Amino acid sequence: MAPPPPFTVEQWMDKYETTAKYNIAETCCASISVDELVSLSENKDVKASDLIDLSAIQHYGEIRGSIPLRNNLSRLYSSKVGTPLPPDNILITPGAIAANFLVFYALLKRGDHVICHYPTYQQLYSVPASLGAEVDLWKSKPENKWLPEFEELEAMIKDNTKLIVLNNPQNPTGQILPKPLLQRIIDLACSKSIPILSDEVYRPLFHNITPMDPSFPPSILSMGYKNTIATGSLSKAYSLAGLRVGWLASRNPEIIERCASARDYTTISVSQIDQQIAAFALSPETLHSLLGRNIQLAKANLELLDRFVVKHDEYCSWTRPVAGTTAFVKFEREGRAVDAKAFCEALQEQTGVMFLPGDVGFGDEWKGYVRIGFVNRTEVVREGLEEVRKFMRREFDEVPLCE
């Protein structure tokens, strides 16, 4: 196993987010305190101090995750018409990043072939490559509203293809793989017994599509194929990144057992205290208010960003996001992409606004693109975009262009 290459997204965030005045690169819905979480609950008799059992001995607890937390996740993944997902088919991990790593570590070996939906979070293709797998990128098309071509996926399949990796909703574009396309992917994978990993960390933050829409994508676990794995966390859609609680789930117990065995070499268990708060957040009394708060925040802030893009349509282009917390916006001048790294560095230095350059975070081909995280608190997004507006008027002409 070779070490993966530098994790450019995380390095950029680590370098700039502590000094940003307006962090509009953050991919989490505006984070909340435990007090705020309690205020969202329908149970008004609960106090923040009630969420943690201070008398409980702090041993490892249930190694695979607390029973209350896995029961709540089981409820989320069990559709009204489908087969319920047993709590034993869920593993709790320190964030979705650990869940994804466990899947790769457990299922892949040197010489395997992996196909990864792209652009996406760097972990999803760099870690398989570091394990010795051959990785092909199944590329979304910006000219086609970020939809990839199914025929290209078909052509990528090899005899040694051992995993298809999806990111749905997609980071950084805020787009989805619609249900009809998902079904074709599953039918293809099923015909060749290829497992699918779907990173669903931005699920269920859908703000411009409803479950009544035929394109609305259900969780991969609801599509009838046993060899699927979904990963998620409380970080993005649920505003609780500081808890470091994530999970992986599958309808195939053999996959769960392989991941559980790999887990023994990485993380014994997740903090009992964090899991107690997480179970409360995902309880029926709290979940709907918490998610409702974040969907409304996403809708309100997306309107602010939409107005900014329209006002600067001479320089900006995008496909408006339908889900998640991120937008991928291309900045151009004189028909040429701007140097996104230089743009983001100058923007933060002069205004305190933080964006993430696309070619830094997602690959050299995304020149001129920046990822904007628009689900911070509304006043941060509003004030930040106003500062960007001023920069566009006064300084944008000085931003260098790409060669």
Coordinates of C-alpha atoms in Angstrom, one line a residue:
M1 CA 0.0 0.0 0.0
A2 CA 1.5 3.3 -1.1
P3 CA 0.5 6.5 0.7
P4 CA -2.2 8.5 -1.2
P5 CA -1.2 11.8 -2.8
P6 CA -1.7 15.1 -0.9
F7 CA -5.3 15.7 0.0
T8 CA -5.6 19.0 -1.8
V9 CA -9.2 19.9 -0.7
E10 CA -8.4 19.4 3.0
Q11 CA -5.0 21.1 2.8
W12 CA -6.7 24.2 1.2
M13 CA -9.4 24.2 3.9
D14 CA -6.9 23.8 6.7
K15 CA -4.8 26.6 5.4
Y16 CA -7.5 29.2 4.8
E17 CA -10.7 28.5 6.9
T18 CA -9.3 29.7 10.2
T19 CA -8.6 33.1 8.9
A20 CA -11.7 33.5 6.6
K21 CA -14.1 36.2 7.6
Y22 CA -16.8 34.8 5.3
N23 CA -16.3 31.1 4.8
I24 CA -18.3 30.3 1.6
A25 CA -16.2 27.2 0.9
E26 CA -17.6 25.2 3.9
T27 CA -19.5 22.1 2.8
C28 CA -21.5 21.6 6.0
C29 CA -24.9 23.1 6.6
A30 CA -24.3 25.9 9.1
S31 CA -23.2 24.1 12.2
I32 CA -25.2 24.2 15.4
S33 CA -24.6 23.8 19.1
V34 CA -26.1 21.1 21.3
D35 CA -28.3 23.7 22.8
E36 CA -29.6 24.6 19.3
L37 CA -30.2 21.0 18.5
V38 CA -32.3 20.5 21.6
S39 CA -34.3 23.6 20.8
L40 CA -35.3 22.0 17.5
S41 CA -36.7 18.9 19.1
E42 CA -40.5 18.4 19.4
N43 CA -39.9 17.2 22.9
K44 CA -39.7 20.4 24.9
D45 CA -39.0 18.7 28.2
V46 CA -35.5 17.7 27.1
K47 CA -32.5 19.7 28.2
A48 CA -29.0 19.5 26.7
S49 CA -27.7 17.9 29.9
D50 CA -30.2 15.1 29.4
L51 CA -28.5 13.9 26.2
I52 CA -25.5 12.5 28.0
D53 CA -25.6 9.9 30.7
L54 CA -22.9 11.3 33.1
S55 CA -23.2 8.2 35.2
A56 CA -22.3 5.8 32.4
I57 CA -18.9 4.1 32.5
Q58 CA -16.9 5.3 29.5
H59 CA -15.8 1.9 28.2
Y60 CA -15.7 1.2 24.5
G61 CA -19.5 0.6 24.3
E62 CA -21.0 -1.4 21.5
I63 CA -18.1 -1.9 19.1
R64 CA -20.3 -1.6 15.9
G65 CA -22.2 1.4 17.1
S66 CA -24.8 2.2 19.8
I67 CA -28.1 0.3 19.4
P68 CA -30.3 3.5 19.7
L69 CA -28.2 5.2 16.9
R70 CA -28.3 2.2 14.6
N71 CA -32.0 1.8 15.2
N72 CA -32.7 5.4 14.1
L73 CA -30.5 4.9 11.0
S74 CA -32.3 1.6 10.3
R75 CA -35.6 3.6 10.3
L76 CA -34.2 6.1 7.8
Y77 CA -33.0 3.4 5.4
S78 CA -36.2 1.3 5.6
S79 CA -38.7 2.4 3.1
K80 CA -42.4 2.0 3.7
V81 CA -42.8 -0.5 0.9
G82 CA -39.4 -2.2 1.0
T83 CA -37.7 -4.7 3.3
P84 CA -36.5 -3.0 6.5
L85 CA -32.8 -2.6 6.9
P86 CA -31.7 -4.5 10.0
P87 CA -29.6 -2.4 12.5
D88 CA -27.0 -5.2 12.3
N89 CA -26.4 -4.1 8.7
I90 CA -25.0 -0.7 9.9
L91 CA -21.6 0.2 11.2
I92 CA -20.9 3.4 13.0
T93 CA -17.6 5.1 12.1
P94 CA -15.7 8.4 12.9
G95 CA -17.3 10.3 10.0
A96 CA -18.1 9.2 6.5
I97 CA -14.4 9.5 5.5
A98 CA -13.6 6.6 7.8
A99 CA -16.6 4.6 6.4
N100 CA -15.4 5.1 2.8
F101 CA -11.9 4.1 3.8
L102 CA -13.1 0.9 5.4
V103 CA -15.0 -0.1 2.3
F104 CA -12.0 0.4 0.1
Y105 CA -9.6 -1.4 2.6
A106 CA -12.0 -4.3 3.0
L107 CA -13.0 -4.9 -0.6
L108 CA -10.1 -4.0 -2.8
K109 CA -6.6 -5.4 -3.5
R110 CA -3.8 -4.6 -5.8
G111 CA -4.7 -5.2 -9.5
D112 CA -8.4 -4.6 -9.0
H113 CA -10.2 -2.1 -11.2
V114 CA -12.4 0.7 -9.8
I115 CA -14.7 3.1 -11.6
C116 CA -15.4 6.4 -9.8
H117 CA -18.0 9.0 -10.6
Y118 CA -16.2 12.3 -11.1
P119 CA -15.6 15.2 -10.2
T120 CA -15.9 14.2 -6.6
Y121 CA -14.2 14.2 -3.2
Q122 CA -10.6 13.2 -3.8
Q123 CA -10.7 10.3 -1.2
L124 CA -13.0 8.4 -3.4
Y125 CA -10.4 7.8 -6.2
S126 CA -7.1 8.5 -4.5
V127 CA -7.5 5.9 -1.7
P128 CA -8.3 3.0 -4.2
A129 CA -5.3 4.0 -6.2
S130 CA -3.1 4.0 -3.1
L131 CA -4.2 0.4 -2.5
G132 CA -2.9 -0.6 -5.9
A133 CA -6.2 -0.5 -7.8
E134 CA -6.5 0.8 -11.3
V135 CA -9.0 3.7 -11.2
D136 CA -11.0 5.0 -14.2
L137 CA -13.0 8.3 -13.8
W138 CA -16.5 8.3 -15.1
K139 CA -16.8 11.9 -15.9
S140 CA -19.9 14.1 -15.5
K141 CA -20.4 16.5 -18.3
P142 CA -20.8 20.2 -17.5
E143 CA -22.4 20.8 -20.9
N144 CA -25.0 18.2 -20.0
K145 CA -26.0 19.6 -16.5
W146 CA -23.3 17.4 -15.0
L147 CA -24.8 14.1 -16.1
P148 CA -22.3 11.4 -17.1
E149 CA -23.0 9.2 -20.1
F150 CA -24.2 5.7 -19.2
E151 CA -22.6 4.3 -22.4
E152 CA -19.2 5.4 -21.2
L153 CA -19.7 3.5 -17.9
E154 CA -20.6 0.4 -19.9
A155 CA -17.4 0.7 -21.9
M156 CA -15.3 1.0 -18.8
I157 CA -16.3 -2.3 -17.3
K158 CA -13.5 -4.9 -17.2
D159 CA -13.2 -8.5 -16.1
N160 CA -11.4 -7.3 -13.0
T161 CA -13.8 -4.4 -12.1
K162 CA -14.5 -4.9 -8.4
L163 CA -16.2 -1.6 -7.4
I164 CA -18.2 1.3 -8.8
V165 CA -18.1 4.4 -6.7
L166 CA -20.8 7.0 -6.9
N167 CA -21.3 10.3 -5.1
N168 CA -25.0 11.2 -5.0
P169 CA -25.8 14.1 -4.4
Q170 CA -22.5 15.1 -6.0
N171 CA -19.7 17.3 -4.5
P172 CA -18.9 19.8 -5.9
T173 CA -21.6 20.3 -8.4
G174 CA -24.8 19.9 -6.3
Q175 CA -26.3 17.7 -8.9
I176 CA -27.8 14.2 -8.7
L177 CA -27.7 10.9 -10.5
P178 CA -31.5 10.7 -11.3
K179 CA -33.4 7.6 -10.5
P180 CA -33.7 6.2 -14.1
L181 CA -29.9 6.5 -14.5
L182 CA -29.3 4.9 -11.1
Q183 CA -31.5 2.0 -12.1
R184 CA -29.4 1.5 -15.3
I185 CA -26.2 1.6 -13.2
I186 CA -27.6 -1.0 -10.8
D187 CA -28.8 -3.3 -13.6
L188 CA -25.4 -3.2 -15.2
A189 CA -23.6 -3.8 -11.9
C190 CA -26.0 -6.6 -10.9
S191 CA -25.5 -8.4 -14.3
K192 CA -21.8 -8.6 -13.5
S193 CA -21.9 -8.9 -9.7
I194 CA -20.0 -5.7 -9.2
P195 CA -20.6 -4.0 -5.8
I196 CA -21.5 -0.3 -5.7
L197 CA -20.4 2.2 -3.1
S198 CA -22.6 5.3 -3.0
D199 CA -21.2 8.2 -0.9
E200 CA -24.5 9.8 0.2
V201 CA -23.1 12.2 2.7
Y202 CA -25.2 15.1 1.3
R203 CA -28.4 13.1 1.4
P204 CA -31.2 13.9 2.3
L205 CA -30.6 17.6 1.6
F206 CA -32.7 18.0 -1.5
H207 CA -33.8 21.6 -2.0
N208 CA -34.8 21.9 -5.7
I209 CA -36.3 18.5 -6.3
T210 CA -39.1 16.6 -4.4
P211 CA -39.8 12.9 -3.9
M212 CA -42.7 13.3 -6.3
D213 CA -40.3 14.0 -9.2
P214 CA -39.6 10.8 -11.2
S215 CA -35.9 11.8 -11.3
F216 CA -35.7 12.0 -7.4
P217 CA -32.9 9.5 -6.4
P218 CA -33.7 7.2 -3.5
S219 CA -30.8 5.8 -1.5
I220 CA -28.8 3.2 -3.3
L221 CA -30.0 0.7 -0.6
S222 CA -33.6 1.1 -1.8
M223 CA -33.0 0.1 -5.4
G224 CA -33.2 -3.7 -5.0
Y225 CA -29.6 -4.7 -5.5
K226 CA -28.0 -6.5 -2.5
N227 CA -24.4 -5.6 -3.2
T228 CA -24.7 -1.9 -2.5
I229 CA -23.1 0.1 0.2
A230 CA -24.2 3.6 1.3
T231 CA -22.1 5.9 3.5
G232 CA -23.3 9.0 5.3
S233 CA -22.6 11.2 8.3
L234 CA -24.0 13.9 10.6
S235 CA -21.5 16.5 9.1
K236 CA -23.2 17.8 6.0
A237 CA -27.0 17.7 6.0
Y238 CA -27.3 17.5 9.8
S239 CA -24.9 20.4 10.9
L240 CA -23.0 18.3 13.4
A241 CA -19.6 17.8 12.0
G242 CA -18.0 18.1 15.4
L243 CA -19.5 14.9 16.6
R244 CA -17.4 12.9 14.1
V245 CA -20.2 10.3 13.6
G246 CA -20.6 8.6 10.3
W247 CA -21.8 5.2 9.1
L248 CA -21.8 2.6 6.4
A249 CA -24.8 0.4 5.6
S250 CA -25.4 -2.5 3.2
R251 CA -28.1 -5.1 2.6
N252 CA -25.4 -7.7 2.2
P253 CA -24.3 -9.0 5.6
E254 CA -21.1 -10.4 4.1
I255 CA -20.0 -6.9 3.1
I256 CA -20.7 -5.7 6.6
E257 CA -18.7 -8.5 8.1
R258 CA -15.7 -7.8 5.8
C259 CA -15.9 -4.1 6.8
A260 CA -16.3 -4.9 10.4
S261 CA -13.1 -7.1 10.3
A262 CA -11.2 -4.3 8.6
R263 CA -12.5 -1.9 11.3
D264 CA -10.7 -3.9 14.0
Y265 CA -7.4 -2.7 12.6
T266 CA -8.4 1.0 12.4
T267 CA -11.1 2.1 14.9
I268 CA -12.4 0.0 17.7
S269 CA -15.4 2.2 18.4
V270 CA -16.8 5.7 18.3
S271 CA -17.3 7.9 21.4
Q272 CA -20.3 6.9 23.5
I273 CA -21.0 10.6 24.2
D274 CA -21.0 11.5 20.5
Q275 CA -23.3 8.7 19.7
Q276 CA -25.8 9.7 22.4
I277 CA -26.1 13.1 20.8
A278 CA -26.2 11.6 17.3
A279 CA -29.0 9.3 18.3
F280 CA -31.0 12.3 19.6
A281 CA -30.4 14.2 16.4
L282 CA -31.7 11.4 14.2
S283 CA -34.7 10.6 16.4
P284 CA -38.2 11.2 15.0
E285 CA -38.7 14.0 17.5
T286 CA -35.7 16.0 16.2
L287 CA -34.8 14.8 12.7
H288 CA -37.5 16.5 10.7
S289 CA -37.1 19.9 12.3
L290 CA -33.3 19.7 11.9
L291 CA -33.5 18.8 8.3
G292 CA -36.3 21.3 7.6
R293 CA -34.1 24.0 9.1
N294 CA -31.3 23.1 6.8
I295 CA -33.4 22.7 3.6
Q296 CA -34.9 26.2 4.2
L297 CA -31.4 27.6 4.8
A298 CA -30.2 26.0 1.5
K299 CA -33.2 27.4 -0.4
A300 CA -32.8 31.0 0.9
N301 CA -29.0 31.1 0.4
L302 CA -29.2 29.5 -3.1
E303 CA -31.5 32.4 -4.1
L304 CA -28.7 34.8 -3.0
L305 CA -26.1 32.9 -5.0
D306 CA -28.4 32.7 -8.0
R307 CA -28.9 36.5 -8.0
F308 CA -25.1 36.9 -7.8
V309 CA -24.5 34.6 -10.8
V310 CA -27.2 36.3 -12.9
K311 CA -25.8 39.8 -12.1
H312 CA -22.4 38.6 -13.2
D313 CA -23.4 36.4 -16.0
E314 CA -20.8 38.0 -18.2
Y315 CA -18.2 36.3 -16.1
C316 CA -20.0 33.5 -14.3
S317 CA -21.7 30.3 -15.5
W318 CA -23.1 27.3 -13.7
T319 CA -25.7 24.6 -13.4
R320 CA -27.9 25.6 -10.5
P321 CA -27.6 22.9 -7.8
V322 CA -30.6 20.8 -6.9
A323 CA -29.2 19.1 -3.7
G324 CA -26.4 19.3 -1.2
T325 CA -24.5 22.3 0.0
T326 CA -22.1 23.1 -2.9
A327 CA -22.1 24.8 -6.3
F328 CA -19.5 24.7 -9.0
V329 CA -19.2 28.1 -10.7
K330 CA -16.9 28.9 -13.6
F331 CA -15.4 32.3 -13.7
E332 CA -14.2 33.6 -17.1
R333 CA -13.0 36.9 -18.7
E334 CA -12.5 37.6 -22.3
G335 CA -13.6 34.1 -23.1
R336 CA -10.8 32.5 -21.1
A337 CA -10.9 30.8 -17.7
V338 CA -9.5 32.8 -14.8
D339 CA -6.7 31.4 -12.7
A340 CA -9.0 30.1 -10.0
K341 CA -6.2 29.7 -7.4
A342 CA -5.0 33.3 -7.9
F343 CA -8.6 34.5 -7.8
C344 CA -9.4 32.7 -4.5
E345 CA -6.2 33.8 -2.9
A346 CA -6.7 37.5 -3.9
L347 CA -10.4 37.3 -2.9
Q348 CA -9.6 36.1 0.6
E349 CA -6.7 38.4 1.1
Q350 CA -8.6 41.5 0.1
T351 CA -12.1 40.7 1.3
G352 CA -11.9 37.8 3.8
V353 CA -14.2 35.7 1.5
M354 CA -13.1 32.0 1.2
F355 CA -13.8 30.0 -2.0
L356 CA -12.2 26.7 -3.1
P357 CA -10.5 26.7 -6.5
G358 CA -11.7 23.8 -8.6
D359 CA -8.4 22.9 -10.1
V360 CA -6.8 22.7 -6.7
G361 CA -9.6 20.6 -5.1
F362 CA -10.8 18.4 -8.0
G363 CA -8.2 18.2 -10.7
D364 CA -6.3 20.3 -13.3
E365 CA -9.1 20.1 -15.9
W366 CA -11.4 22.3 -13.8
K367 CA -9.6 25.6 -14.6
G368 CA -11.7 28.7 -13.8
Y369 CA -14.1 26.7 -11.5
V370 CA -14.6 27.5 -7.9
R371 CA -16.6 25.5 -5.3
I372 CA -18.9 27.6 -3.3
G373 CA -20.5 26.3 -0.1
F374 CA -23.7 28.2 0.2
V375 CA -25.4 26.7 3.3
N376 CA -23.5 28.7 5.9
R377 CA -25.6 31.1 8.0
T378 CA -27.5 33.4 5.7
E379 CA -25.9 36.6 7.0
V380 CA -22.4 35.1 6.2
V381 CA -23.5 34.2 2.6
R382 CA -25.2 37.6 2.1
E383 CA -22.4 39.7 3.4
G384 CA -19.7 37.5 1.7
L385 CA -21.3 37.7 -1.7
E386 CA -21.6 41.5 -1.3
E387 CA -17.8 41.6 -0.7
V388 CA -17.3 39.4 -3.8
R389 CA -19.5 41.8 -5.8
K390 CA -17.3 44.7 -4.8
F391 CA -14.2 42.7 -5.7
M392 CA -15.7 41.8 -9.1
R393 CA -16.2 45.5 -9.9
R394 CA -12.8 46.8 -8.6
E395 CA -10.3 43.9 -8.8
F396 CA -11.5 41.2 -11.1
D397 CA -9.9 42.6 -14.2
E398 CA -6.5 42.1 -12.5
V399 CA -7.0 38.4 -11.9
P400 CA -4.7 36.5 -14.2
L401 CA -6.2 34.2 -16.9
C402 CA -5.2 30.6 -17.5
E403 CA -2.8 29.9 -20.3

